[in-house]
């Protein structure tokens, strides 16, 4: 198992069972304010053994996937995206889990979304996504999704589904 795969496993094993999410702070008009969330760039691991080098295509897809998650969650009105810094660059899910939570907390996030995508075979990929309550340092969401195919459409459908699932964590604005 390579370094990226070990980091992905360590990230997903950050904490134990899922707990209830803290309520967002109410705005002046009594409506809940969007919950600050850090959505880190997800990591990608390919152990499919396919002979064709798809490194560049996968780098583009995982970046688009991460960007679309941020965009979809912000568009829901339930979340406000914050960007934690790890040194001079934004943090990515490939970092040390406890450090990622600390950086997200410093950036003002109440949640940090971490995880990655693993291409297991020509047809099967899975996405592991975990949302961690940064104040309690515990996961409130921890799911493994499988999706078929390695096309833009397959990736877009998987991202849209995950975004809807994560958006359900927060109360409506």
mmCIF file of N, CA, C and O in Angstrom, residues 4-45:
data_model
loop_
_atom_site.group_PDB
_atom_site.id
_atom_site.type_symbol
_atom_site.label_atom_id
_atom_site.label_comp_id
_atom_site.label_asym_id
_atom_site.label_seq_id
_atom_site.Cartn_x
_atom_site.Cartn_y
_atom_site.Cartn_z
ATOM 1 N N UNK A 4 -0.049 7.460 -0.345
ATOM 2 C CA UNK A 4 -1.361 8.103 -0.500
ATOM 3 C C UNK A 4 -2.468 7.200 0.019
ATOM 4 O O UNK A 4 -3.395 7.667 0.686
ATOM 5 N N UNK A 5 -2.373 5.911 -0.241
ATOM 6 C CA UNK A 5 -3.395 4.981 0.245
ATOM 7 C C UNK A 5 -3.368 4.899 1.768
ATOM 8 O O UNK A 5 -4.423 4.867 2.413
ATOM 9 N N UNK A 6 -2.173 4.883 2.360
ATOM 10 C CA UNK A 6 -2.073 4.846 3.825
ATOM 11 C C UNK A 6 -2.668 6.117 4.439
ATOM 12 O O UNK A 6 -3.354 6.063 5.447
ATOM 13 N N UNK A 7 -2.403 7.266 3.819
ATOM 14 C CA UNK A 7 -2.970 8.525 4.324
ATOM 15 C C UNK A 7 -4.486 8.516 4.212
ATOM 16 O O UNK A 7 -5.181 8.975 5.094
ATOM 17 N N UNK A 8 -5.000 7.979 3.087
ATOM 18 C CA UNK A 8 -6.449 7.906 2.918
ATOM 19 C C UNK A 8 -7.058 7.027 3.994
ATOM 20 O O UNK A 8 -8.053 7.388 4.618
ATOM 21 N N UNK A 9 -6.429 5.881 4.277
ATOM 22 C CA UNK A 9 -6.926 4.998 5.329
ATOM 23 C C UNK A 9 -6.836 5.688 6.689
ATOM 24 O O UNK A 9 -7.775 5.667 7.479
ATOM 25 N N UNK A 10 -5.720 6.347 6.974
ATOM 26 C CA UNK A 10 -5.567 7.035 8.260
ATOM 27 C C UNK A 10 -6.599 8.141 8.405
ATOM 28 O O UNK A 10 -7.179 8.332 9.471
ATOM 29 N N UNK A 11 -6.852 8.863 7.317
ATOM 30 C CA UNK A 11 -7.842 9.931 7.354
ATOM 31 C C UNK A 11 -9.217 9.381 7.667
ATOM 32 O O UNK A 11 -9.945 9.930 8.479
ATOM 33 N N UNK A 12 -9.574 8.275 7.049
ATOM 34 C CA UNK A 12 -10.912 7.733 7.247
ATOM 35 C C UNK A 12 -11.074 7.067 8.599
ATOM 36 O O UNK A 12 -12.182 6.882 9.074
ATOM 37 N N UNK A 13 -9.975 6.738 9.245
ATOM 38 C CA UNK A 13 -10.043 6.133 10.569
ATOM 39 C C UNK A 13 -9.805 7.152 11.674
ATOM 40 O O UNK A 13 -9.526 6.791 12.804
ATOM 41 N N UNK A 14 -9.936 8.438 11.327
ATOM 42 C CA UNK A 14 -9.643 9.523 12.256
ATOM 43 C C UNK A 14 -10.326 9.346 13.598
ATOM 44 O O UNK A 14 -9.724 9.512 14.630
ATOM 45 N N UNK A 15 -11.585 9.037 13.633
ATOM 46 C CA UNK A 15 -12.335 8.896 14.870
ATOM 47 C C UNK A 15 -13.339 7.757 14.717
ATOM 48 O O UNK A 15 -13.472 7.187 13.662
ATOM 49 N N UNK A 16 -14.091 7.476 15.745
ATOM 50 C CA UNK A 16 -15.036 6.364 15.772
ATOM 51 C C UNK A 16 -16.395 6.634 15.197
ATOM 52 O O UNK A 16 -16.521 6.980 14.046
ATOM 53 N N UNK A 17 -17.436 6.501 15.999
ATOM 54 C CA UNK A 17 -18.823 6.523 15.543
ATOM 55 C C UNK A 17 -19.311 7.924 15.234
ATOM 56 O O UNK A 17 -18.813 8.908 15.748
ATOM 57 N N UNK A 18 -20.337 8.009 14.390
ATOM 58 C CA UNK A 18 -20.926 9.301 14.037
ATOM 59 C C UNK A 18 -21.751 9.838 15.192
ATOM 60 O O UNK A 18 -22.388 9.101 15.925
ATOM 61 N N UNK A 19 -21.690 11.169 15.374
ATOM 62 C CA UNK A 19 -22.451 11.854 16.420
ATOM 63 C C UNK A 19 -23.314 12.923 15.779
ATOM 64 O O UNK A 19 -23.106 13.304 14.636
ATOM 65 N N UNK A 20 -24.262 13.465 16.545
ATOM 66 C CA UNK A 20 -25.119 14.532 16.033
ATOM 67 C C UNK A 20 -24.307 15.788 15.806
ATOM 68 O O UNK A 20 -23.384 16.090 16.552
ATOM 69 N N UNK A 21 -24.689 16.540 14.787
ATOM 70 C CA UNK A 21 -23.971 17.761 14.447
ATOM 71 C C UNK A 21 -24.458 18.923 15.306
ATOM 72 O O UNK A 21 -25.617 18.989 15.648
ATOM 73 N N UNK A 22 -23.578 19.804 15.664
ATOM 74 C CA UNK A 22 -23.967 20.976 16.456
ATOM 75 C C UNK A 22 -24.835 21.893 15.616
ATOM 76 O O UNK A 22 -24.631 22.026 14.425
ATOM 77 N N UNK A 23 -25.806 22.532 16.228
ATOM 78 C CA UNK A 23 -26.690 23.448 15.518
ATOM 79 C C UNK A 23 -25.916 24.682 15.098
ATOM 80 O O UNK A 23 -25.092 25.187 15.846
ATOM 81 N N UNK A 24 -26.221 25.198 13.897
ATOM 82 C CA UNK A 24 -25.550 26.423 13.483
ATOM 83 C C UNK A 24 -26.031 27.599 14.310
ATOM 84 O O UNK A 24 -27.098 27.572 14.894
ATOM 85 N N UNK A 25 -25.221 28.655 14.333
ATOM 86 C CA UNK A 25 -25.559 29.866 15.068
ATOM 87 C C UNK A 25 -26.692 30.566 14.337
ATOM 88 O O UNK A 25 -26.717 30.624 13.115
ATOM 89 N N UNK A 26 -27.650 31.115 15.075
ATOM 90 C CA UNK A 26 -28.771 31.817 14.462
ATOM 91 C C UNK A 26 -28.339 33.211 14.031
ATOM 92 O O UNK A 26 -27.576 33.884 14.713
ATOM 93 N N UNK A 27 -28.866 33.649 12.888
ATOM 94 C CA UNK A 27 -28.619 34.995 12.393
ATOM 95 C C UNK A 27 -29.498 35.967 13.173
ATOM 96 O O UNK A 27 -30.355 35.567 13.949
ATOM 97 N N UNK A 28 -29.308 37.255 12.943
ATOM 98 C CA UNK A 28 -30.064 38.275 13.659
ATOM 99 C C UNK A 28 -31.567 38.117 13.460
ATOM 100 O O UNK A 28 -32.347 38.404 14.356
ATOM 101 N N UNK A 29 -31.991 37.634 12.281
ATOM 102 C CA UNK A 29 -33.422 37.468 12.027
ATOM 103 C C UNK A 29 -33.962 36.141 12.554
ATOM 104 O O UNK A 29 -35.116 35.796 12.335
ATOM 105 N N UNK A 30 -33.145 35.370 13.257
ATOM 106 C CA UNK A 30 -33.560 34.103 13.849
ATOM 107 C C UNK A 30 -33.344 32.899 12.951
ATOM 108 O O UNK A 30 -33.427 31.769 13.407
ATOM 109 N N UNK A 31 -33.060 33.112 11.668
ATOM 110 C CA UNK A 31 -32.794 32.003 10.755
ATOM 111 C C UNK A 31 -31.371 31.501 10.995
ATOM 112 O O UNK A 31 -30.490 32.270 11.364
ATOM 113 N N UNK A 32 -31.151 30.212 10.806
ATOM 114 C CA UNK A 32 -29.797 29.704 11.008
ATOM 115 C C UNK A 32 -28.821 30.290 9.983
ATOM 116 O O UNK A 32 -29.158 30.426 8.822
ATOM 117 N N UNK A 33 -27.641 30.648 10.450
ATOM 118 C CA UNK A 33 -26.583 31.104 9.554
ATOM 119 C C UNK A 33 -25.970 29.887 8.883
ATOM 120 O O UNK A 33 -25.969 28.793 9.455
ATOM 121 N N UNK A 34 -25.418 30.064 7.687
ATOM 122 C CA UNK A 34 -24.748 28.930 7.053
ATOM 123 C C UNK A 34 -23.617 28.407 7.941
ATOM 124 O O UNK A 34 -22.880 29.179 8.549
ATOM 125 N N UNK A 35 -23.505 27.106 8.030
ATOM 126 C CA UNK A 35 -22.493 26.459 8.854
ATOM 127 C C UNK A 35 -21.139 26.539 8.154
ATOM 128 O O UNK A 35 -21.010 26.121 6.999
ATOM 129 N N UNK A 36 -20.103 27.078 8.803
ATOM 130 C CA UNK A 36 -18.785 27.143 8.161
ATOM 131 C C UNK A 36 -18.181 25.742 8.031
ATOM 132 O O UNK A 36 -18.075 25.002 9.010
ATOM 133 N N UNK A 37 -17.817 25.387 6.809
ATOM 134 C CA UNK A 37 -17.262 24.055 6.527
ATOM 135 C C UNK A 37 -16.013 24.200 5.662
ATOM 136 O O UNK A 37 -15.982 25.016 4.749
ATOM 137 N N UNK A 38 -15.005 23.423 5.985
ATOM 138 C CA UNK A 38 -13.807 23.328 5.153
ATOM 139 C C UNK A 38 -13.930 22.047 4.336
ATOM 140 O O UNK A 38 -14.062 20.966 4.901
ATOM 141 N N UNK A 39 -13.944 22.186 3.028
ATOM 142 C CA UNK A 39 -14.011 21.036 2.127
ATOM 143 C C UNK A 39 -12.637 20.920 1.484
ATOM 144 O O UNK A 39 -12.294 21.674 0.580
ATOM 145 N N UNK A 40 -11.855 19.988 1.995
ATOM 146 C CA UNK A 40 -10.477 19.852 1.525
ATOM 147 C C UNK A 40 -10.431 19.151 0.174
ATOM 148 O O UNK A 40 -11.319 18.374 -0.175
ATOM 149 N N UNK A 41 -9.368 19.428 -0.590
ATOM 150 C CA UNK A 41 -9.170 18.690 -1.833
ATOM 151 C C UNK A 41 -9.016 17.217 -1.484
ATOM 152 O O UNK A 41 -8.175 16.856 -0.642
ATOM 153 N N UNK A 42 -9.840 16.395 -2.096
ATOM 154 C CA UNK A 42 -9.791 14.965 -1.822
ATOM 155 C C UNK A 42 -8.564 14.339 -2.472
ATOM 156 O O UNK A 42 -7.998 14.885 -3.420
ATOM 157 N N UNK A 43 -8.155 13.190 -1.956
ATOM 158 C CA UNK A 43 -7.011 12.466 -2.518
ATOM 159 C C UNK A 43 -7.521 11.405 -3.488
ATOM 160 O O UNK A 43 -8.685 11.011 -3.441
ATOM 161 N N UNK A 44 -6.643 10.936 -4.358
ATOM 162 C CA UNK A 44 -7.003 9.916 -5.339
ATOM 163 C C UNK A 44 -5.961 8.813 -5.322
ATOM 164 O O UNK A 44 -4.750 9.084 -5.331
ATOM 165 N N UNK A 45 -6.439 7.574 -5.295
ATOM 166 C CA UNK A 45 -5.566 6.411 -5.320
ATOM 167 C C UNK A 45 -6.076 5.473 -6.408
ATOM 168 O O UNK A 45 -7.264 5.152 -6.457
#
